[in-house]
Short mmCIF file of C-alpha atoms in Angstrom, two decimals:
data_model
loop_
_atom_site.label_atom_id
_atom_site.label_comp_id
_atom_site.label_asym_id
_atom_site.label_seq_id
_atom_site.Cartn_x
_atom_site.Cartn_y
_atom_site.Cartn_z
CA GLU A 8 71.78 92.43 70.89
CA VAL A 9 73.25 95.45 72.62
CA GLN A 10 76.93 95.90 71.84
CA LEU A 11 79.39 98.54 72.98
CA VAL A 12 82.88 98.41 71.47
CA GLU A 13 85.61 100.74 72.71
CA SER A 14 88.72 101.66 70.77
CA GLY A 15 91.51 104.20 70.77
CA GLY A 16 93.50 103.12 73.80
CA GLY A 17 97.26 102.83 73.80
CA LEU A 18 100.52 104.07 75.24
CA VAL A 19 100.92 107.81 75.65
CA LYS A 20 103.48 109.98 77.41
CA PRO A 21 102.56 112.14 80.40
CA GLY A 22 101.06 115.39 79.19
CA GLY A 23 99.88 113.77 75.99
CA SER A 24 96.41 113.33 74.53
CA LEU A 25 94.26 110.44 73.41
CA ARG A 26 90.74 110.11 72.04
CA LEU A 27 88.65 107.09 72.93
CA SER A 28 85.65 105.95 70.92
CA CYS A 29 82.75 103.67 71.75
CA ALA A 30 80.66 102.24 68.90
CA ALA A 31 77.13 101.29 69.93
CA SER A 32 74.74 98.91 68.22
CA GLY A 33 71.62 96.88 68.94
CA PHE A 34 69.63 99.73 70.52
CA THR A 35 68.45 103.27 69.82
CA PHE A 36 71.64 105.06 70.86
CA SER A 37 70.08 108.51 70.78
CA SER A 38 67.61 107.57 73.51
CA TYR A 39 70.14 106.71 76.22
CA SER A 40 72.57 108.55 78.44
CA MET A 41 76.08 107.17 78.31
CA ASN A 42 79.03 107.11 80.65
CA TRP A 43 82.74 106.39 80.83
CA VAL A 44 83.98 104.33 83.79
CA ARG A 45 87.63 103.41 84.32
CA GLN A 46 89.54 100.80 86.26
CA ALA A 47 93.21 101.20 87.12
CA PRO A 48 95.24 97.97 87.08
CA GLY A 49 94.29 95.84 90.08
CA LYS A 50 91.99 98.56 91.40
CA GLY A 51 88.28 99.27 91.63
CA LEU A 52 85.89 100.99 89.27
CA GLU A 53 85.80 104.78 89.05
CA TRP A 54 83.08 106.81 87.36
CA VAL A 55 84.63 109.31 84.92
CA SER A 56 81.96 111.17 82.96
CA SER A 57 78.30 111.21 81.88
CA ILE A 58 76.49 112.62 78.88
CA SER A 59 72.74 112.78 78.40
CA SER A 60 71.01 111.46 75.30
CA SER A 61 70.98 114.80 73.50
CA SER A 62 74.29 116.05 74.97
CA SER A 63 72.39 118.67 76.95
CA PHE A 64 73.84 117.54 80.27
CA ILE A 65 77.49 116.64 80.78
CA TYR A 66 79.24 115.84 84.04
CA TYR A 67 82.75 114.88 85.09
CA ALA A 68 84.49 113.42 88.10
CA ASP A 69 86.67 115.97 89.86
CA SER A 70 89.73 113.89 88.97
CA VAL A 71 89.33 114.56 85.24
CA LYS A 72 87.45 117.88 85.14
CA GLY A 73 89.15 120.37 82.86
CA ARG A 74 91.26 117.69 81.16
CA PHE A 75 88.73 115.26 79.67
CA THR A 76 85.83 116.01 77.32
CA ILE A 77 82.96 113.64 76.68
CA SER A 78 80.91 113.90 73.49
CA ARG A 79 78.65 111.84 71.29
CA ASP A 80 77.46 111.67 67.70
CA ASN A 81 73.99 110.17 67.61
CA ALA A 82 74.07 109.97 63.82
CA LYS A 83 77.11 107.70 64.06
CA ASN A 84 75.95 105.83 67.20
CA SER A 85 79.22 106.76 68.83
CA LEU A 86 80.49 108.02 72.17
CA TYR A 87 83.85 109.72 72.62
CA LEU A 88 86.26 110.72 75.36
CA GLN A 89 88.94 113.28 74.53
CA MET A 90 91.68 113.00 77.13
CA ASN A 91 94.26 115.79 77.41
CA SER A 92 97.08 116.50 79.84
CA LEU A 93 97.26 112.83 80.70
CA ARG A 94 98.90 111.73 83.93
CA ALA A 95 100.27 108.42 85.14
CA GLU A 96 97.25 108.05 87.40
CA ASP A 97 94.98 108.05 84.34
CA THR A 98 96.38 104.64 83.41
CA ALA A 99 93.37 102.33 83.36
CA VAL A 100 90.97 100.27 81.32
CA TYR A 101 88.26 102.62 80.12
CA TYR A 102 84.75 101.22 79.74
CA CYS A 103 81.78 102.85 78.08
CA ALA A 104 78.53 102.00 79.82
CA ARG A 105 74.90 102.61 78.96
CA VAL A 106 72.60 104.10 81.56
CA GLY A 107 69.48 101.97 81.91
CA SER A 108 66.00 103.31 81.29
CA THR A 109 65.44 104.13 84.97
CA GLY A 110 68.52 106.38 84.85
CA THR A 111 69.93 104.77 87.96
CA LEU A 112 72.13 101.92 86.73
CA PHE A 113 74.64 100.88 84.11
CA ASP A 114 72.97 98.03 82.26
CA TYR A 115 75.43 97.34 79.43
CA TRP A 116 79.21 97.70 79.34
CA GLY A 117 81.80 97.46 76.62
CA GLN A 118 84.86 95.22 76.91
CA GLY A 119 87.11 98.19 77.68
CA THR A 120 90.20 99.76 76.13
CA LEU A 121 93.52 100.10 77.97
CA VAL A 122 95.17 103.49 78.30
CA THR A 123 98.73 103.51 79.60
CA VAL A 124 100.37 106.81 80.50
CA SER A 125 104.09 106.34 80.84
CA SER A 126 107.33 107.89 79.69
CA GLN B 8 83.71 111.92 96.05
CA SER B 9 85.21 109.20 98.23
CA ALA B 10 84.79 105.58 97.21
CA LEU B 11 82.21 103.52 99.04
CA THR B 12 83.69 101.10 101.59
CA GLN B 13 83.53 97.38 100.90
CA PRO B 14 85.39 94.49 102.57
CA ARG B 15 88.35 93.47 100.46
CA SER B 16 87.37 89.81 100.53
CA VAL B 17 84.69 87.39 101.67
CA SER B 18 84.44 83.65 101.34
CA GLY B 19 81.97 80.84 101.71
CA SER B 20 81.46 77.19 100.92
CA PRO B 21 79.15 75.93 98.17
CA GLY B 22 75.54 76.10 99.29
CA GLN B 23 76.20 78.67 101.97
CA SER B 24 75.18 82.33 101.98
CA VAL B 25 77.49 85.32 102.03
CA THR B 26 76.77 89.02 102.45
CA ILE B 27 78.91 91.85 101.09
CA SER B 28 78.50 95.25 102.70
CA CYS B 29 78.88 98.67 101.09
CA THR B 30 79.10 101.72 103.34
CA GLY B 31 78.71 105.27 102.13
CA THR B 32 77.28 108.50 103.46
CA SER B 33 74.00 110.38 103.53
CA SER B 34 75.12 112.04 100.28
CA ASP B 35 75.14 108.80 98.34
CA VAL B 36 73.96 105.42 99.70
CA GLY B 37 71.85 106.92 102.45
CA GLY B 38 70.40 109.68 100.31
CA TYR B 39 69.09 107.71 97.36
CA ASN B 40 67.57 104.30 96.70
CA TYR B 41 69.81 103.98 93.67
CA VAL B 42 72.37 101.39 94.74
CA SER B 43 73.44 98.82 92.17
CA TRP B 44 75.79 95.85 92.33
CA TYR B 45 78.09 94.53 89.60
CA GLN B 46 79.87 91.21 89.18
CA GLN B 47 83.23 91.18 87.39
CA TYR B 48 85.35 88.23 86.34
CA PRO B 49 89.08 88.84 85.77
CA GLY B 50 89.69 90.59 82.48
CA LYS B 51 85.99 90.96 81.76
CA ALA B 52 83.49 93.80 81.82
CA PRO B 53 81.26 94.30 84.86
CA LYS B 54 77.77 92.79 84.78
CA LEU B 55 74.73 94.31 86.49
CA MET B 56 73.37 92.04 89.23
CA THR B 57 70.95 94.23 91.19
CA TYR B 58 69.75 97.83 90.95
CA ASP B 59 67.61 100.36 92.82
CA VAL B 60 68.76 98.59 96.02
CA SER B 61 66.82 95.36 95.61
CA LYS B 62 65.65 94.90 92.02
CA ARG B 63 67.09 92.21 89.77
CA PRO B 64 67.48 92.43 86.00
CA SER B 65 66.00 89.59 84.01
CA GLY B 66 68.36 86.67 83.79
CA VAL B 67 70.03 87.21 87.15
CA PRO B 68 69.32 84.29 89.54
CA ASP B 69 67.15 85.06 92.56
CA ARG B 70 70.05 83.83 94.70
CA PHE B 71 71.32 87.40 94.42
CA SER B 72 69.49 89.93 96.56
CA GLY B 73 70.16 93.50 97.59
CA SER B 74 69.13 95.54 100.61
CA LYS B 75 69.91 98.80 102.37
CA SER B 76 69.80 100.21 105.86
CA GLY B 77 70.82 103.79 106.43
CA ASN B 78 74.17 104.46 104.79
CA THR B 79 74.99 100.77 104.25
CA ALA B 80 73.86 98.60 101.38
CA SER B 81 74.33 94.86 101.15
CA LEU B 82 74.43 92.14 98.53
CA THR B 83 73.53 88.66 99.71
CA ILE B 84 74.31 85.60 97.63
CA SER B 85 72.56 82.48 98.81
CA GLY B 86 73.20 78.91 97.71
CA LEU B 87 76.78 79.77 96.71
CA GLN B 88 78.05 78.18 93.53
CA ALA B 89 81.56 77.92 92.18
CA GLU B 90 80.65 80.26 89.31
CA ASP B 91 79.87 83.02 91.81
CA GLU B 92 83.59 83.44 92.52
CA ALA B 93 84.33 86.91 91.18
CA ASP B 94 84.81 90.53 92.21
CA TYR B 95 81.72 92.48 93.27
CA TYR B 96 81.31 96.25 93.19
CA CYS B 97 78.59 98.40 94.65
CA CYS B 98 77.64 101.70 93.07
CA SER B 99 75.48 104.55 94.29
CA TYR B 100 74.05 107.63 92.68
CA ALA B 101 75.68 110.61 94.40
CA GLY B 102 73.65 113.52 93.12
CA SER B 103 74.31 116.01 90.32
CA TYR B 104 74.28 113.19 87.80
CA SER B 105 77.37 111.55 89.29
CA TRP B 106 78.05 108.07 90.64
CA VAL B 107 80.45 106.58 93.16
CA PHE B 108 81.67 102.98 93.26
CA GLY B 109 82.94 100.82 96.08
CA GLY B 110 86.49 99.52 96.16
CA GLY B 111 85.38 96.02 95.28
CA THR B 112 85.13 92.71 97.15
CA LYS B 113 86.72 89.47 96.05
CA LEU B 114 84.41 86.53 96.68
CA THR B 115 86.10 83.17 97.09
CA VAL B 116 84.06 79.98 96.97
CA LEU B 117 85.93 77.49 99.13
#
């Protein structure tokens, strides 16, 4: 069974940093691209960042470019999101999501981890 | 990237059909046949319902169907059931390995 479990969320002050993790199991992690998608309270989904299976290709939404860094460790079946210079508008539930084999959909999602940026 | 445009809410009675629209541009919805739809219950993770415009993953009832015309994609749910009451989000590939989501539509089953 495919499982994605996020962790690392919490309360952080504006300008602070946080590192999110996503532990994957039930599939060959190193064969799939992965993404982070966030959802602000009461709002819609927003794509944040993508990383290819071998980390060769990495992309970010304009809203986080230069502040967030996505990475993965295929040996540990883990995905990460380093978030720096956090702003109030980064407050959201952050989901990790697997890109399906066609490369055009998100077929499995974690349960999410809440990041709150507030003084 | 601007979010795709969805109606904020739709409603229907059990057994009826409802259609949720998702309007983008030629750079996303209109440019690729890579539109997917996700169902989300409050406090839960999104679930894939359709992908590549009109394909359905295994396990998703055939009451859910997707389509696209120009820059607008649609999700139609036929034979509405109480369990279909949820939020629905469209998503389109937008080039350069990026994606854009819609603002979400709340479906109410009357």
